[in-house]
Amino acid sequence: MDILLLRFDAPLMSFGTVMVDQHGPIDRFPGLSLLAGLFGNALGYRHGDGPALDALQSRIEYAARWDIEPQPLLDYHTVDLGQPKMAEPGWTTRGEPEYRTGGPSAIQGIHPRYRHYWANGVLTLAVSLAGDHPPGAAALAEALNHPARPLFLGRKTCLPGAPLLLGRTEDRDVLSALCRTPLARRFGRPPPTKVFACWPAELGERGGARRVSVYDRRDWRNQIHAGRRQRIEGWLECSAP
């Protein structure tokens, strides 16, 4: 199996999950839709390229672990949508103006927001793309090294602090590849003996890990959540750094 090894190292990361009202909760690990959006952005896909993003999302299989545990951070802020400047078009990295659309609630009133983040953590991932049709692992690796647009880890404020791609390897599955990848280290911190991780449900439970339901797939054509899947979450023994 052709596998890409990635490392998310950023001051802030935000792995959004099902949102209700003004709260923007996050998951412990990035979802399939987040990875599809990240990879699609690197490849030059647009948000409206529903068929291409759906196809990419359906091919992603990954395992992930926290090499350095993050700290939860809650950002509370308010926005006055009635300000004149809020009616003006916004700047985008694609060089086109972005306008605010919707009903009265989108253009007036003061809106409170609670945004959740993971702060100061380091996450390592092993990712594969099922099937032989493009893009393949080589094309995705090239795109991550030379992305079509700036990349971010969840929200646009979550910019990577280091290149995402660690390397490319061959292994029997993504969990095996993840277990063979050395841990990230930070000066002054002793290496952990175990790390919290997730991996595909098809690879089975081990060492007290449990099966959990997640809602991380997106119907990109219709811009809605696309149901439930299961993964395994638990503790893994660490490789030597």
Short mmCIF file of C-alpha atoms in Angstrom, two decimals:
data_model
loop_
_atom_site.label_atom_id
_atom_site.label_comp_id
_atom_site.label_asym_id
_atom_site.label_seq_id
_atom_site.Cartn_x
_atom_site.Cartn_y
_atom_site.Cartn_z
CA MET A 1 0.00 0.00 0.00
CA ASP A 2 1.31 3.44 -1.00
CA ILE A 3 1.07 5.70 2.08
CA LEU A 4 1.78 9.36 2.75
CA LEU A 5 3.07 10.37 6.17
CA LEU A 6 1.85 13.79 7.31
CA ARG A 7 2.47 15.90 10.38
CA PHE A 8 0.13 18.64 11.56
CA ASP A 9 2.20 21.04 13.66
CA ALA A 10 0.48 24.37 14.24
CA PRO A 11 -0.30 26.80 17.06
CA LEU A 12 -4.01 26.16 16.48
CA MET A 13 -5.96 23.37 14.81
CA SER A 14 -9.72 23.00 14.50
CA PHE A 15 -11.26 19.69 13.42
CA GLY A 16 -14.87 20.75 13.13
CA THR A 17 -17.70 18.34 13.80
CA VAL A 18 -21.49 18.65 13.79
CA MET A 19 -22.34 22.25 14.71
CA VAL A 20 -25.43 23.41 16.59
CA ASP A 21 -26.31 27.11 16.97
CA GLN A 22 -23.41 29.44 17.78
CA HIS A 23 -21.03 26.75 19.05
CA GLY A 24 -18.33 25.40 16.74
CA PRO A 25 -17.27 22.12 18.44
CA ILE A 26 -14.30 20.06 17.35
CA ASP A 27 -13.43 16.38 17.10
CA ARG A 28 -10.36 14.74 18.60
CA PHE A 29 -9.08 13.92 15.10
CA PRO A 30 -9.53 15.38 11.61
CA GLY A 31 -12.51 14.04 9.71
CA LEU A 32 -12.70 12.68 6.18
CA SER A 33 -14.31 15.89 4.94
CA LEU A 34 -11.52 18.01 6.46
CA LEU A 35 -8.85 15.90 4.78
CA ALA A 36 -10.74 15.95 1.48
CA GLY A 37 -10.96 19.75 1.69
CA LEU A 38 -7.29 20.07 2.63
CA PHE A 39 -6.10 17.79 -0.17
CA GLY A 40 -8.52 19.34 -2.65
CA ASN A 41 -7.20 22.79 -1.78
CA ALA A 42 -3.64 21.62 -2.37
CA LEU A 43 -4.65 20.07 -5.70
CA GLY A 44 -6.43 23.22 -6.84
CA TYR A 45 -10.03 22.03 -6.51
CA ARG A 46 -12.68 24.62 -5.76
CA HIS A 47 -15.34 24.37 -3.07
CA GLY A 48 -17.96 23.86 -5.76
CA ASP A 49 -16.16 20.92 -7.39
CA GLY A 50 -18.58 18.51 -5.71
CA PRO A 51 -18.00 15.38 -7.82
CA ALA A 52 -14.22 15.64 -7.59
CA LEU A 53 -14.28 16.24 -3.82
CA ASP A 54 -16.79 13.44 -3.25
CA ALA A 55 -14.58 11.05 -5.23
CA LEU A 56 -11.47 12.14 -3.32
CA GLN A 57 -13.19 11.81 0.07
CA SER A 58 -14.42 8.29 -0.73
CA ARG A 59 -10.83 7.13 -1.37
CA ILE A 60 -9.21 8.45 1.83
CA GLU A 61 -8.16 6.00 4.54
CA TYR A 62 -6.06 7.18 7.46
CA ALA A 63 -4.72 6.58 10.93
CA ALA A 64 -3.64 9.42 13.22
CA ARG A 65 -2.02 9.94 16.62
CA TRP A 66 -1.21 12.82 18.93
CA ASP A 67 2.57 12.83 19.40
CA ILE A 68 2.25 15.94 21.56
CA GLU A 69 -1.08 16.30 23.32
CA PRO A 70 -2.88 19.57 22.56
CA GLN A 71 -4.67 21.85 24.96
CA PRO A 72 -8.31 22.82 24.36
CA LEU A 73 -8.87 26.50 23.69
CA LEU A 74 -12.23 28.30 23.53
CA ASP A 75 -12.48 31.60 21.68
CA TYR A 76 -15.55 33.72 22.43
CA HIS A 77 -16.24 36.68 20.22
CA THR A 78 -19.08 38.76 18.84
CA VAL A 79 -19.58 40.22 15.39
CA ASP A 80 -21.83 43.13 14.46
CA LEU A 81 -23.08 42.24 11.00
CA GLY A 82 -24.81 45.60 10.71
CA GLN A 83 -21.54 47.55 10.36
CA PRO A 84 -21.10 49.13 6.92
CA LYS A 85 -17.80 47.35 6.38
CA MET A 86 -19.52 43.97 6.82
CA ALA A 87 -21.62 44.66 3.72
CA GLU A 88 -18.52 45.08 1.58
CA PRO A 89 -17.07 42.13 -0.38
CA GLY A 90 -14.30 40.16 1.29
CA TRP A 91 -10.82 39.36 -0.04
CA THR A 92 -10.08 35.77 -1.07
CA THR A 93 -6.87 33.94 -1.94
CA ARG A 94 -8.35 33.00 -5.33
CA GLY A 95 -8.40 36.65 -6.39
CA GLU A 96 -12.18 37.01 -6.52
CA PRO A 97 -14.45 39.06 -4.21
CA GLU A 98 -16.68 37.16 -1.80
CA TYR A 99 -20.11 38.59 -0.92
CA ARG A 100 -22.22 37.83 2.15
CA THR A 101 -25.53 36.25 1.17
CA GLY A 102 -28.60 34.97 3.01
CA GLY A 103 -31.57 36.38 4.88
CA PRO A 104 -31.73 39.26 7.37
CA SER A 105 -29.72 37.34 9.99
CA ALA A 106 -26.74 37.36 7.65
CA ILE A 107 -26.58 41.15 7.35
CA GLN A 108 -27.80 42.56 10.65
CA GLY A 109 -27.57 42.12 14.41
CA ILE A 110 -24.82 41.18 16.85
CA HIS A 111 -23.97 37.50 16.71
CA PRO A 112 -22.06 35.70 19.52
CA ARG A 113 -19.71 32.91 18.51
CA TYR A 114 -17.89 30.19 20.44
CA ARG A 115 -15.04 28.65 18.49
CA HIS A 116 -13.12 25.65 19.82
CA TYR A 117 -9.51 24.84 18.96
CA TRP A 118 -6.67 22.48 19.79
CA ALA A 119 -3.59 24.49 20.79
CA ASN A 120 0.11 23.59 20.67
CA GLY A 121 -0.30 19.94 19.72
CA VAL A 122 1.43 17.83 17.08
CA LEU A 123 -0.53 15.21 15.13
CA THR A 124 0.99 12.57 12.85
CA LEU A 125 -1.07 10.85 10.15
CA ALA A 126 -0.64 7.95 7.72
CA VAL A 127 -2.92 8.42 4.70
CA SER A 128 -3.67 6.24 1.68
CA LEU A 129 -5.89 6.73 -1.37
CA ALA A 130 -7.83 3.65 -2.48
CA GLY A 131 -7.93 2.73 -6.15
CA ASP A 132 -5.65 3.40 -9.10
CA HIS A 133 -7.37 6.43 -10.65
CA PRO A 134 -5.93 9.93 -10.19
CA PRO A 135 -4.90 11.65 -8.11
CA GLY A 136 -2.45 9.09 -6.79
CA ALA A 137 -0.13 9.30 -3.82
CA ALA A 138 2.68 10.84 -5.91
CA ALA A 139 0.45 13.61 -7.26
CA LEU A 140 -0.96 14.35 -3.80
CA ALA A 141 2.55 14.46 -2.30
CA GLU A 142 3.62 16.94 -4.97
CA ALA A 143 0.51 19.06 -4.31
CA LEU A 144 1.14 19.13 -0.55
CA ASN A 145 4.71 20.28 -1.15
CA HIS A 146 3.63 22.88 -3.74
CA PRO A 147 -0.05 23.61 -3.01
CA ALA A 148 -2.23 25.50 -5.46
CA ARG A 149 -3.44 27.72 -2.60
CA PRO A 150 -2.48 28.34 1.05
CA LEU A 151 -3.35 25.41 3.31
CA PHE A 152 -4.98 25.52 6.74
CA LEU A 153 -5.88 22.91 9.36
CA GLY A 154 -9.59 23.42 9.82
CA ARG A 155 -10.43 27.12 9.98
CA LYS A 156 -8.53 29.66 7.91
CA THR A 157 -6.83 30.99 11.05
CA CYS A 158 -5.17 27.58 11.62
CA LEU A 159 -2.03 27.89 9.52
CA PRO A 160 0.59 25.10 9.63
CA GLY A 161 3.81 25.92 11.40
CA ALA A 162 5.81 23.46 9.28
CA PRO A 163 5.48 21.56 5.97
CA LEU A 164 2.75 18.92 6.16
CA LEU A 165 4.42 16.11 4.23
CA LEU A 166 6.90 13.97 6.15
CA GLY A 167 7.42 11.38 3.44
CA ARG A 168 6.04 8.47 1.50
CA THR A 169 6.27 4.78 2.36
CA GLU A 170 4.97 1.30 1.54
CA ASP A 171 3.25 -0.77 4.23
CA ARG A 172 0.45 -3.29 4.64
CA ASP A 173 -1.97 -0.71 6.10
CA VAL A 174 -2.11 2.83 7.48
CA LEU A 175 -1.95 1.76 11.12
CA SER A 176 1.24 -0.23 10.58
CA ALA A 177 2.78 2.74 8.78
CA LEU A 178 1.78 5.07 11.60
CA CYS A 179 3.28 2.77 14.25
CA ARG A 180 6.60 2.70 12.37
CA THR A 181 6.83 6.48 12.10
CA PRO A 182 9.01 8.11 14.78
CA LEU A 183 7.38 10.48 17.21
CA ALA A 184 7.64 14.24 16.95
CA ARG A 185 9.78 15.75 19.69
CA ARG A 186 9.96 19.12 21.40
CA PHE A 187 12.91 20.36 23.36
CA GLY A 188 12.51 19.91 27.09
CA ARG A 189 9.62 17.43 26.87
CA PRO A 190 10.22 13.76 27.64
CA PRO A 191 8.80 11.40 24.99
CA PRO A 192 5.53 9.70 25.95
CA THR A 193 5.26 5.95 26.34
CA LYS A 194 1.80 5.85 24.79
CA VAL A 195 -0.11 8.11 22.41
CA PHE A 196 -3.82 8.49 21.72
CA ALA A 197 -4.72 7.44 18.19
CA CYS A 198 -7.48 6.54 15.76
CA TRP A 199 -7.53 4.10 12.85
CA PRO A 200 -10.03 2.46 10.46
CA ALA A 201 -12.61 0.16 12.05
CA GLU A 202 -11.70 -2.57 9.56
CA LEU A 203 -8.29 -2.95 11.22
CA GLY A 204 -9.88 -4.03 14.51
CA GLU A 205 -9.57 -3.14 18.16
CA ARG A 206 -6.46 -3.64 20.26
CA GLY A 207 -5.22 -2.92 23.76
CA GLY A 208 -8.47 -1.63 25.20
CA ALA A 209 -9.31 0.56 22.19
CA ARG A 210 -12.97 1.15 21.44
CA ARG A 211 -15.17 1.54 18.40
CA VAL A 212 -16.79 4.99 18.08
CA SER A 213 -19.26 6.56 15.69
CA VAL A 214 -18.25 9.76 13.88
CA TYR A 215 -20.11 12.07 11.52
CA ASP A 216 -17.26 13.35 9.38
CA ARG A 217 -18.32 12.72 5.79
CA ARG A 218 -19.70 15.49 3.59
CA ASP A 219 -21.96 15.43 0.57
CA TRP A 220 -19.95 17.97 -1.40
CA ARG A 221 -22.50 18.23 -4.21
CA ASN A 222 -25.26 19.37 -1.85
CA GLN A 223 -23.05 20.86 0.91
CA ILE A 224 -24.55 18.82 3.75
CA HIS A 225 -23.34 16.18 6.22
CA ALA A 226 -23.44 12.69 4.77
CA GLY A 227 -24.04 10.23 7.57
CA ARG A 228 -22.19 8.13 10.09
CA ARG A 229 -19.19 5.83 10.00
CA GLN A 230 -17.13 4.04 12.65
CA ARG A 231 -13.48 4.15 13.61
CA ILE A 232 -11.31 2.80 16.41
CA GLU A 233 -9.84 5.08 19.08
CA GLY A 234 -7.34 4.05 21.74
CA TRP A 235 -3.80 4.14 23.05
CA LEU A 236 -0.77 2.93 21.07
CA GLU A 237 2.72 2.05 22.16
CA CYS A 238 5.22 4.54 20.77
CA SER A 239 8.13 4.12 18.37
CA ALA A 240 11.46 5.39 19.49
CA PRO A 241 12.04 9.01 18.34
#
